[in-house]
């Protein structure tokens, strides 16, 4: 029941989500103080909670539990809002103006006591979820000098006093994303951040702070640089504040201008980390993704097979093999345009390479469609190789600074999409590409971080960090609106730009360039901390794996990739006929179970050397199990399933089990002997006769 109640006498707001409560109140000086975030309470109950919570906190400790901790006065923790006025005065002094409630959206308006700055705290609660979306808007209500913005976080999230808080988050790098870390919350301020212009491979903008089974988690809906500061004060208070941008940037807010931060969503749950993940999955499916009800097709992607050597013949040959296997979407990757025959040239020249595709793209597209598959194409609109016609024509279109080297990464520079002319150019060629061809799908890549992120002619250069992202969003939104059948995969050298902001406007994500099935288990698990399987694109590629040199049987590779949106990314022209036959069989098995994987509820499994994942949808249960290595003498433990009806019976077609036995004792999966053993089981709940 999503509801916002205001108690005027107490100056107290209570937000009631599906099963939790969140409360804040104004103190005598109009400062919005955090009151409560946890299991459901009534308005009377939250009214009895006194702020500050600990009476022993002395006045010299200063203000802490403020809904958006501002700089100034007796505040000494990392601020969420830092502003400077033209006379040098810093800080914000709260004066309450009014509030509105509209369909679960509470907006509380404040103004500074002296300066022309309005701050609105936004809270939005949606049906059927405990996730609270928060963001902040600022408005310069004066007519004179600009106001300098030094930090404008979306929200501060305060946790109750508990001992033993742990924080779970992910770290990584290119081809090694989403490595899960769990550590005690240290005293002081811990900063999770990206200064790269993307949400980044190195850290993903979410965190879980937990004590026992209680979990307070937060995720940013932003695809550029970001910062989340986890604060743990000596008096035991724990909170996190987050938003876009990173330290050192500043922006000018001009008279009359409004400033909107992205959403920083928060979730309280009381049933452990894994259940918190399931709540985030449901939120992403029900409130974030554009077409969550769609079942994603099986993709074939040609990147690992042909890399930059694409041509009409090899792509048609691959397409024929992919169609025979049962793939439903054929995606031609990099190398189809301009002089892009290797990674040092041609990026930015988005015209078809006619020596590789003499009749343009249409003959290939027609063939792919004739084979019964949809057609998709790789693009990397935000980038340019210095060796390209585009760069020779428009060297000023890239991010750059006078007297500074234009640092290349992967031989490319970043186009400055904050410039409206550059963004319009990109929209135009993308719109024409999609409009003039029957393109069903784009893989939108972004392969490097920002550097020399300057714009000599720009009025407010640090805006580039935000406006680049906003314009990427606007282009994708416009393309989707004008081409409603178009579907988009988010990619950034793998998982370098996956976040709630990107998932709000894409259909799936390429989570890592690392396709080694063994490493992928951990990458997928880290991804699953917050993002659902429905968005997790996963390919079966060649063995030995090109990254690790590891040889892994085909079935194991399939069973790992079947835990998400299955795709094939190997060179099918080199696969043996027995591999092709096995792949065809496994792919058709995936089609039987994928609705459960993509739309079901996910549970993590673990039994000795075996780990796995389970999905439940209605009466169907899909279990994928992986045993990378076997050690003689170590017992094979029974695999215990989760969330079944103990009173029901479950059948795999060949065997039948009691729900209670599967839950409490488990079953022994028939795994093949040797390393890299794996299995997929599909149980259906059966009515006992
Ligand atoms: C990135 C992507 C890959 C592939 C290449 C093409 O690395 O993550 O999947 O598209 O670019 O250059």
XYZ file of C-alpha atoms and ligand atoms in Angstrom:
701
model
C 0.000 0.000 0.000
C 1.879 3.057 -1.214
C 0.744 6.007 0.895
C 2.050 9.335 2.158
C 0.581 10.755 5.391
C 1.341 14.209 6.798
C 0.791 14.998 10.466
C 0.564 18.789 10.502
C 0.877 19.151 14.300
C 4.006 17.064 14.414
C 5.260 18.389 11.052
C 5.922 14.756 10.235
C 5.642 12.766 7.006
C 5.164 9.025 6.932
C 5.742 7.118 3.694
C 4.305 3.638 3.684
C 5.629 1.294 1.020
C 4.425 -2.254 0.353
C 5.799 -3.493 3.691
C 8.028 -0.774 5.167
C 7.858 2.734 6.572
C 9.983 5.805 6.118
C 9.513 8.985 8.146
C 10.962 12.460 8.382
C 9.987 15.608 10.220
C 10.799 19.281 10.375
C 12.545 20.417 13.523
C 11.977 23.806 15.169
C 14.349 25.458 12.686
C 12.652 23.837 9.670
C 15.530 21.425 9.175
C 14.197 18.171 7.655
C 15.318 15.452 10.023
C 15.356 11.766 9.359
C 13.133 9.857 11.786
C 12.734 6.260 10.709
C 13.388 3.670 7.937
C 12.391 0.108 8.676
C 9.437 -2.270 9.169
C 5.975 -0.714 8.961
C 4.940 1.649 11.775
C 1.837 3.784 12.171
C 1.902 7.557 12.149
C 1.301 7.533 15.916
C 4.235 5.227 16.432
C 6.667 7.292 14.373
C 5.414 10.447 16.121
C 6.695 8.995 19.362
C 10.246 8.720 17.989
C 12.343 11.607 19.152
C 15.027 13.247 17.048
C 17.950 13.176 17.644
C 17.673 9.534 18.472
C 20.409 9.418 21.055
C 19.874 11.908 23.847
C 23.494 11.603 24.805
C 24.608 13.209 21.544
C 25.776 16.559 22.779
C 25.132 19.819 21.023
C 28.810 20.182 20.187
C 28.670 17.005 18.096
C 26.482 18.913 15.683
C 23.645 18.091 13.338
C 23.808 14.778 11.601
C 20.541 13.064 10.758
C 19.348 15.547 8.151
C 17.459 14.298 5.099
C 19.941 15.964 2.797
C 22.939 16.911 4.861
C 23.871 20.435 3.842
C 27.107 22.212 4.476
C 27.151 24.853 7.149
C 26.219 25.547 10.736
C 27.130 22.803 13.151
C 27.497 20.114 10.490
C 30.802 18.398 10.023
C 30.124 15.196 8.107
C 30.467 14.813 4.329
C 27.764 17.099 2.950
C 25.194 16.029 0.393
C 24.551 19.596 -0.687
C 27.351 22.115 -1.013
C 26.670 25.512 -2.549
C 28.424 28.855 -2.681
C 26.761 32.195 -3.336
C 28.340 35.011 -5.286
C 29.345 36.947 -2.139
C 31.336 33.969 -0.931
C 28.752 32.750 1.581
C 28.522 28.983 1.643
C 25.882 26.627 2.959
C 22.134 26.449 2.901
C 19.724 27.451 5.671
C 16.420 25.614 5.471
C 13.089 27.412 5.454
C 10.068 25.251 4.828
C 7.680 26.537 2.140
C 5.131 23.820 1.386
C 4.701 20.285 0.186
C 2.639 18.369 -2.361
C 1.613 14.748 -2.608
C 0.657 13.388 -5.985
C 0.177 9.692 -6.691
C 2.851 8.503 -4.267
C 5.174 11.415 -5.027
C 5.940 13.669 -2.065
C 7.742 16.917 -2.877
C 8.799 19.111 0.064
C 9.821 22.612 -0.878
C 12.310 24.741 1.018
C 14.013 28.000 0.370
C 17.189 29.441 1.761
C 16.556 31.949 4.564
C 18.417 34.654 2.729
C 19.590 33.645 -0.737
C 17.466 32.941 -3.830
C 17.840 29.170 -3.788
C 14.952 26.751 -3.603
C 15.535 23.099 -2.687
C 12.870 20.452 -3.198
C 13.242 17.004 -1.661
C 11.407 14.397 -3.718
C 10.245 10.972 -2.538
C 8.312 8.567 -4.725
C 6.837 5.251 -3.734
C 5.349 2.855 -6.244
C 2.775 0.100 -6.088
C 3.963 -3.268 -4.849
C 7.540 -2.281 -4.029
C 9.471 -1.205 -0.954
C 11.897 0.795 -3.060
C 11.705 4.522 -2.378
C 12.928 6.779 -5.168
C 14.514 9.991 -3.977
C 15.957 12.932 -5.805
C 16.473 16.656 -5.307
C 15.721 19.687 -7.405
C 17.286 23.102 -6.950
C 16.094 26.350 -8.441
C 17.755 29.718 -8.629
C 14.858 32.041 -7.839
C 16.809 35.263 -8.181
C 17.763 37.472 -11.070
C 21.377 38.258 -10.388
C 24.537 36.246 -9.981
C 24.823 32.518 -10.571
C 25.100 30.175 -7.607
C 28.021 27.745 -7.561
C 27.083 24.129 -6.957
C 29.873 22.033 -5.476
C 27.987 18.885 -4.588
C 24.357 18.119 -5.267
C 23.568 14.608 -4.103
C 20.191 13.062 -4.769
C 19.605 11.928 -1.180
C 21.124 11.032 2.167
C 19.909 7.710 3.540
C 20.114 7.243 7.318
C 20.184 3.881 8.968
C 19.120 3.097 12.506
C 21.648 2.493 15.238
C 22.859 -1.100 14.987
C 26.177 -2.673 15.706
C 28.179 -4.734 13.264
C 27.143 -3.162 9.984
C 28.643 -4.782 6.890
C 28.738 -3.284 3.412
C 28.399 -5.343 0.243
C 29.292 -3.838 -3.112
C 31.141 -4.794 -6.272
C 34.567 -3.981 -7.644
C 36.132 -4.905 -10.948
C 37.829 -3.921 -14.144
C 37.440 -4.515 -17.850
C 36.506 -8.185 -18.359
C 36.352 -8.742 -14.602
C 33.271 -6.818 -13.521
C 30.936 -7.326 -10.557
C 33.328 -8.964 -8.076
C 31.411 -9.025 -4.822
C 33.034 -7.571 -1.696
C 31.685 -7.718 1.819
C 33.482 -5.823 4.567
C 32.657 -4.288 7.944
C 31.613 -0.644 7.613
C 34.684 1.275 8.776
C 34.491 4.373 10.929
C 34.935 7.506 8.885
C 33.840 8.126 5.337
C 34.170 5.497 2.647
C 33.775 6.731 -0.910
C 32.527 4.541 -3.725
C 32.895 6.431 -6.955
C 33.534 6.607 -10.654
C 35.407 9.560 -12.146
C 35.274 8.036 -15.599
C 32.181 9.562 -17.143
C 30.479 6.154 -17.014
C 29.099 4.217 -14.091
C 32.242 2.079 -14.640
C 33.638 -1.441 -14.577
C 35.533 -0.627 -11.399
C 32.526 -0.028 -9.133
C 28.796 -0.161 -9.773
C 26.581 2.546 -8.231
C 24.831 0.453 -5.615
C 25.555 -0.782 -2.120
C 23.967 -2.933 0.554
C 24.561 -2.087 4.194
C 23.417 -4.829 6.501
C 23.314 -6.059 10.066
C 22.002 -9.587 10.534
C 19.109 -10.072 8.154
C 18.271 -6.371 7.985
C 19.472 -4.695 4.794
C 19.450 -1.054 3.775
C 20.441 -0.723 0.153
C 20.696 2.029 -2.407
C 21.173 2.298 -6.167
C 21.709 5.299 -8.380
C 19.882 5.777 -11.670
C 22.811 7.494 -13.330
C 25.192 6.418 -16.087
C 28.014 8.917 -15.676
C 30.468 9.784 -12.919
C 28.997 9.245 -9.488
C 29.853 9.181 -5.830
C 28.331 7.422 -2.854
C 29.833 8.294 0.528
C 29.173 5.851 3.324
C 29.398 7.687 6.646
C 29.973 5.957 9.957
C 30.458 8.372 12.790
C 32.195 7.779 16.088
C 28.850 7.960 17.876
C 27.640 5.028 15.813
C 25.513 6.734 13.209
C 25.536 5.144 9.757
C 24.311 6.769 6.569
C 25.099 7.014 2.894
C 24.732 9.918 0.529
C 25.026 9.724 -3.217
C 24.548 11.444 -6.483
C 26.054 12.316 -9.815
C 29.450 13.889 -10.400
C 32.653 13.430 -8.470
C 34.786 15.627 -6.211
C 36.415 18.656 -7.772
C 33.643 19.437 -10.239
C 31.536 22.560 -9.835
C 28.611 23.921 -11.773
C 26.978 27.305 -12.149
C 23.270 27.556 -11.499
C 22.035 30.567 -13.409
C 19.105 32.809 -12.401
C 15.815 31.106 -13.218
C 17.467 27.766 -13.832
C 16.375 24.462 -12.335
C 18.735 21.625 -11.455
C 17.536 18.068 -11.177
C 19.539 15.214 -9.738
C 19.031 11.597 -10.804
C 17.092 9.167 -8.628
C 18.921 7.519 -5.757
C 16.626 4.635 -4.901
C 16.646 3.044 -1.448
C 15.263 -0.194 -0.106
C 14.870 -1.551 3.409
C 14.281 -5.277 3.790
C 14.456 -7.617 6.735
C 15.027 -11.028 5.199
C 18.690 -11.116 4.234
C 20.869 -10.050 1.356
C 19.563 -12.533 -1.193
C 15.963 -11.522 -0.581
C 16.987 -7.861 -0.878
C 18.372 -8.739 -4.323
C 15.055 -10.328 -5.284
C 13.237 -7.152 -4.242
C 15.556 -5.110 -6.449
C 14.979 -7.526 -9.337
C 11.224 -7.087 -8.975
C 11.606 -3.315 -8.806
C 13.745 -3.251 -11.969
C 11.223 -5.433 -13.777
C 8.124 -3.605 -12.589
C 9.302 -0.016 -12.389
C 12.447 0.454 -14.479
C 12.658 -1.650 -17.655
C 10.750 -0.403 -20.708
C 9.404 -3.794 -21.877
C 9.879 -6.077 -18.915
C 7.145 -8.490 -20.011
C 8.904 -9.346 -23.240
C 10.875 -12.545 -23.356
C 14.271 -11.809 -24.811
C 15.286 -13.735 -27.933
C 18.375 -15.938 -28.241
C 21.053 -13.766 -29.807
C 23.911 -14.727 -32.051
C 26.692 -12.111 -31.927
C 29.561 -12.295 -34.406
C 32.214 -10.402 -32.405
C 34.336 -13.253 -31.091
C 33.951 -15.146 -34.389
C 35.028 -12.506 -36.873
C 36.181 -9.504 -34.789
C 36.996 -6.722 -37.289
C 36.981 -9.038 -40.320
C 33.284 -8.829 -41.077
C 32.005 -9.112 -44.637
C 28.766 -10.095 -46.260
C 29.923 -13.648 -46.926
C 31.182 -14.569 -43.473
C 28.210 -12.902 -41.796
C 25.753 -14.774 -44.025
C 27.569 -18.026 -43.307
C 27.450 -17.381 -39.583
C 23.801 -16.366 -39.830
C 22.949 -19.644 -41.566
C 24.610 -21.641 -38.774
C 23.033 -19.468 -36.083
C 19.578 -19.972 -37.569
C 20.119 -23.746 -37.772
C 20.904 -23.752 -34.055
C 17.709 -21.872 -33.287
C 19.053 -18.350 -32.681
C 16.424 -15.656 -33.060
C 18.432 -12.448 -33.351
C 21.611 -12.058 -35.394
C 23.846 -9.173 -34.344
C 26.715 -8.035 -36.530
C 29.325 -6.437 -34.302
C 32.124 -3.947 -34.976
C 33.823 -3.482 -38.372
C 30.947 -2.910 -40.824
C 31.471 0.809 -41.425
C 33.972 3.369 -42.701
C 37.608 2.294 -42.603
C 37.046 0.247 -39.465
C 39.130 -2.773 -40.354
C 40.986 -2.678 -37.015
C 40.552 -0.758 -33.777
C 42.681 2.232 -34.789
C 40.627 3.648 -37.655
C 37.178 4.487 -38.898
C 35.252 4.931 -35.665
C 32.917 7.866 -36.252
C 32.439 7.201 -39.978
C 29.027 5.563 -39.859
C 28.630 4.681 -43.516
C 28.610 1.091 -44.648
C 31.950 -0.252 -45.868
C 30.994 -1.037 -49.463
C 34.009 -3.182 -50.211
C 32.861 -5.522 -47.399
C 29.138 -5.085 -48.078
C 28.920 -4.274 -51.801
C 25.152 -3.905 -51.823
C 25.069 -2.091 -48.479
C 23.587 -3.756 -45.408
C 20.280 -4.711 -46.982
C 21.326 -8.007 -48.614
C 22.602 -9.275 -45.242
C 19.564 -7.957 -43.376
C 17.238 -9.584 -45.920
C 19.059 -12.887 -45.563
C 18.923 -12.759 -41.761
C 15.206 -12.021 -41.906
C 14.678 -14.769 -44.495
C 16.339 -17.152 -42.045
C 13.665 -16.150 -39.538
C 15.907 -14.095 -37.258
C 15.819 -10.451 -36.275
C 18.743 -8.261 -37.264
C 20.901 -6.226 -34.914
C 23.917 -3.993 -35.374
C 26.781 -2.767 -33.186
C 27.289 0.982 -32.831
C 29.524 3.120 -30.647
C 28.111 6.596 -31.216
C 30.050 8.487 -28.534
C 33.489 7.673 -29.934
C 35.884 8.566 -32.700
C 39.264 7.276 -33.885
C 41.686 10.133 -34.628
C 42.217 8.282 -37.921
C 38.726 8.926 -39.270
C 37.019 11.319 -41.656
C 34.901 12.609 -38.776
C 37.894 13.612 -36.673
C 39.672 15.180 -39.619
C 36.555 17.266 -40.275
C 35.682 18.053 -36.648
C 38.719 17.837 -34.359
C 36.926 20.187 -31.959
C 34.043 17.755 -31.449
C 35.986 15.639 -28.967
C 36.371 16.374 -25.283
C 39.641 18.271 -25.003
C 41.515 20.979 -23.168
C 43.893 23.574 -24.565
C 47.557 22.704 -24.013
C 46.730 19.177 -22.947
C 47.406 15.885 -24.687
C 44.325 14.268 -26.133
C 44.785 10.952 -24.388
C 43.632 8.000 -26.457
C 42.395 4.746 -24.979
C 41.774 1.844 -27.331
C 42.963 4.333 -30.001
C 39.869 6.447 -29.553
C 38.713 9.808 -28.247
C 35.348 10.680 -26.710
C 32.978 12.879 -28.664
C 31.557 15.684 -26.577
C 27.860 14.817 -26.532
C 27.247 17.752 -24.197
C 27.431 19.809 -27.393
C 23.982 19.890 -28.891
C 25.373 19.923 -32.450
C 27.311 16.715 -31.789
C 24.320 15.086 -30.103
C 22.093 16.095 -33.018
C 24.576 14.697 -35.517
C 24.567 11.377 -33.638
C 20.813 11.261 -33.412
C 20.502 11.985 -37.115
C 22.746 9.201 -38.373
C 21.313 6.698 -35.904
C 17.772 7.644 -36.865
C 18.611 7.285 -40.551
C 20.438 4.015 -40.008
C 17.465 2.508 -38.187
C 14.868 4.212 -40.394
C 16.427 3.243 -43.698
C 17.186 -0.380 -42.821
C 15.124 -3.028 -41.159
C 17.203 -2.946 -37.987
C 15.506 -4.524 -34.989
C 18.241 -4.131 -32.412
C 21.257 -1.992 -31.602
C 24.130 -2.928 -29.369
C 25.131 0.526 -28.075
C 28.759 0.344 -26.971
C 30.977 2.862 -25.158
C 34.516 1.617 -24.870
C 36.501 4.148 -22.899
C 36.448 6.574 -19.994
C 36.469 10.350 -20.341
C 39.773 12.183 -20.213
C 40.591 15.863 -20.759
C 36.853 16.314 -20.277
C 36.900 19.929 -21.333
C 35.023 22.073 -23.763
C 36.932 25.304 -24.390
C 33.918 27.052 -25.903
C 31.489 25.752 -23.276
C 30.075 28.291 -20.867
C 30.236 25.958 -17.880
C 32.715 23.230 -18.744
C 32.044 20.843 -15.874
C 28.469 20.497 -17.119
C 29.944 18.273 -19.788
C 30.051 15.412 -17.255
C 26.291 15.608 -16.814
C 25.075 16.847 -20.172
C 26.957 14.161 -22.063
C 24.963 11.527 -20.176
C 21.697 13.462 -20.450
C 22.131 13.722 -24.198
C 22.924 10.019 -24.525
C 19.674 9.361 -22.635
C 17.774 11.819 -24.843
C 19.041 10.229 -28.061
C 18.137 6.719 -26.908
C 14.718 7.898 -25.689
C 14.021 9.636 -28.981
C 15.136 6.668 -31.064
C 12.912 4.372 -29.038
C 9.944 6.694 -29.332
C 10.342 7.064 -33.089
C 11.117 3.387 -33.704
C 8.922 1.531 -31.221
C 10.056 -1.885 -32.459
C 13.736 -1.118 -31.828
C 15.400 -2.927 -28.931
C 18.732 -1.871 -27.446
C 21.517 -3.622 -25.584
C 23.603 -1.528 -23.182
C 27.303 -2.242 -23.528
C 30.394 -0.405 -22.403
C 33.356 -2.647 -23.155
C 31.175 -5.211 -21.374
C 29.643 -4.029 -18.076
C 31.121 -0.529 -17.839
C 27.816 1.333 -17.949
C 25.029 -0.676 -16.381
C 22.863 1.078 -13.840
C 19.219 1.911 -13.233
C 19.507 4.917 -15.569
C 20.666 2.796 -18.504
C 18.258 -0.047 -17.757
C 15.354 2.410 -17.867
C 15.967 2.814 -21.593
C 17.515 -0.443 -22.782
C 16.310 -4.028 -22.999
C 19.318 -6.025 -21.877
C 22.941 -5.508 -20.958
C 26.230 -7.053 -22.034
C 27.685 -7.504 -18.575
C 31.270 -8.470 -19.408
C 33.575 -9.106 -22.343
C 34.852 -12.037 -20.337
C 32.986 -15.087 -21.643
C 34.964 -17.720 -19.731
C 32.177 -19.825 -18.218
C 33.953 -20.367 -14.905
C 34.699 -16.693 -14.266
C 31.300 -15.802 -15.569
C 29.626 -17.625 -12.658
C 31.010 -15.029 -10.241
C 30.460 -12.099 -12.586
C 26.827 -13.128 -13.055
C 26.348 -13.588 -9.351
C 27.718 -10.125 -8.583
C 25.494 -8.659 -11.286
C 22.529 -10.487 -9.776
C 23.026 -8.706 -6.476
C 20.810 -6.026 -7.922
C 19.982 -6.538 -11.611
C 17.605 -9.272 -12.784
C 18.401 -12.217 -15.079
C 15.970 -10.772 -17.615
C 18.567 -8.104 -18.420
C 21.672 -10.296 -18.287
C 22.947 -11.126 -21.748
C 25.235 -14.208 -21.649
C 26.940 -15.910 -24.587
C 28.346 -19.346 -25.165
C 31.690 -18.873 -26.901
C 34.525 -21.048 -28.146
C 36.689 -23.362 -26.073
C 39.478 -22.856 -25.094
C 38.253 -19.423 -24.055
C 40.103 -16.589 -25.844
C 40.601 -14.681 -22.565
C 41.692 -17.389 -20.175
C 42.732 -20.271 -22.436
C 40.498 -22.495 -20.313
C 38.863 -25.464 -22.039
C 35.327 -26.003 -20.780
C 32.764 -28.484 -22.142
C 29.937 -27.125 -24.236
C 27.198 -28.176 -21.812
C 28.847 -26.304 -18.922
C 29.209 -23.192 -21.066
C 25.545 -23.437 -21.982
C 24.351 -24.096 -18.452
C 26.145 -20.986 -17.194
C 24.781 -18.785 -20.006
C 21.280 -20.227 -19.585
C 21.089 -18.450 -16.215
C 20.398 -15.235 -18.105
C 19.449 -14.195 -21.627
C 21.196 -16.918 -23.615
C 23.246 -16.007 -26.652
C 25.890 -17.621 -28.810
C 29.120 -15.786 -29.515
C 31.511 -18.453 -30.807
C 32.748 -19.060 -34.321
C 30.085 -21.513 -35.438
C 31.925 -22.109 -38.705
C 34.568 -23.967 -36.686
C 32.262 -25.959 -34.413
C 32.212 -29.723 -35.010
C 28.999 -31.337 -36.155
C 28.603 -33.013 -32.769
C 29.054 -29.631 -30.996
C 26.478 -28.100 -33.314
C 24.041 -30.925 -32.624
C 24.541 -30.630 -28.856
C 24.211 -26.853 -29.049
C 20.948 -27.171 -30.992
C 19.572 -29.469 -28.304
C 20.688 -27.237 -25.394
C 19.363 -24.149 -27.111
C 15.970 -25.749 -27.585
C 15.991 -26.762 -23.907
C 16.639 -23.111 -23.049
C 13.607 -22.047 -25.047
C 11.527 -24.444 -22.939
C 12.641 -22.868 -19.669
C 13.600 -19.289 -20.461
C 10.300 -17.763 -19.388
C 11.057 -19.080 -15.891
C 14.620 -17.686 -15.959
C 13.674 -14.320 -17.415
C 10.419 -13.692 -15.542
C 10.805 -15.855 -12.463
C 12.199 -15.227 -9.010
C 15.872 -16.041 -8.475
C 17.453 -18.043 -5.643
C 21.137 -18.834 -5.186
C 22.076 -22.443 -4.474
C 25.150 -23.954 -2.919
C 25.999 -27.520 -1.953
C 29.673 -28.312 -1.362
C 31.531 -28.069 -4.653
C 28.276 -27.416 -6.485
C 26.831 -23.947 -6.868
C 23.837 -22.970 -8.884
C 20.847 -20.823 -9.346
C 17.144 -21.547 -9.145
C 14.237 -19.698 -10.733
C 10.600 -20.053 -9.748
C 7.641 -18.945 -11.809
C 4.208 -20.190 -10.845
C 4.361 -23.968 -10.719
C 7.644 -24.196 -12.612
C 11.110 -24.399 -11.098
C 14.333 -24.295 -13.113
C 17.610 -25.275 -11.518
C 21.043 -24.778 -13.090
C 23.951 -26.458 -11.315
C 27.671 -26.161 -11.862
C 30.506 -28.191 -10.371
C 33.746 -26.772 -11.792
C 35.996 -29.284 -10.118
C 35.730 -32.608 -8.382
C 37.857 -33.835 -5.488
C 37.821 -37.464 -4.474
C 36.920 -37.969 -0.840
C 34.850 -34.822 -0.546
C 31.206 -35.763 -0.342
C 28.734 -34.617 -2.937
C 26.145 -32.856 -0.778
C 22.467 -32.988 -1.613
C 21.268 -29.796 -3.279
C 18.553 -28.130 -1.223
C 16.082 -26.066 -3.202
C 14.341 -22.955 -1.944
C 10.883 -21.419 -1.856
C 8.956 -24.559 -2.776
C 5.603 -25.603 -1.389
C 6.520 -28.264 1.196
C 3.138 -29.911 0.710
C 3.430 -30.180 -3.087
C 5.128 -32.761 -5.290
C 7.598 -31.724 -7.962
C 8.297 -33.663 -11.118
C 11.137 -33.424 -13.615
C 9.294 -35.735 -15.984
C 11.588 -38.618 -15.085
C 11.505 -38.339 -11.280
C 9.133 -36.994 -8.672
C 9.957 -35.493 -5.267
C 8.195 -34.122 -2.219
C 8.568 -30.364 -1.889
C 9.412 -30.809 1.778
C 12.227 -33.240 0.927
C 13.666 -30.951 -1.758
C 13.575 -28.084 0.717
C 14.840 -29.742 3.851
C 16.975 -32.650 2.700
C 17.644 -31.902 -0.976
C 18.285 -34.182 -3.894
C 21.376 -35.642 -5.491
C 21.755 -34.321 -8.994
C 23.044 -36.772 -11.591
C 26.119 -34.821 -12.623
C 28.567 -36.267 -15.142
C 31.958 -37.422 -13.808
C 34.980 -35.142 -13.939
C 35.515 -31.395 -13.879
C 33.065 -28.892 -15.355
C 30.038 -31.012 -14.635
C 26.725 -29.210 -14.946
C 23.012 -29.842 -15.185
C 19.733 -28.119 -15.897
C 16.593 -29.427 -14.224
C 13.055 -28.319 -14.884
C 10.605 -29.213 -12.131
C 6.882 -28.736 -12.322
C 4.639 -28.733 -9.303
C 2.187 -31.589 -9.682
C -1.082 -32.137 -7.900
C -0.870 -35.364 -5.930
C -3.404 -37.863 -7.301
C 33.587 -3.941 -26.856
C 32.389 -4.828 -26.598
C 32.572 -6.116 -27.356
C 32.690 -5.809 -28.828
C 33.838 -4.854 -29.070
C 33.862 -4.374 -30.501
O 34.737 -4.475 -26.296
O 32.216 -5.062 -25.229
O 31.482 -6.983 -27.115
O 31.490 -5.252 -29.277
O 33.762 -3.711 -28.234
O 34.919 -3.529 -30.776
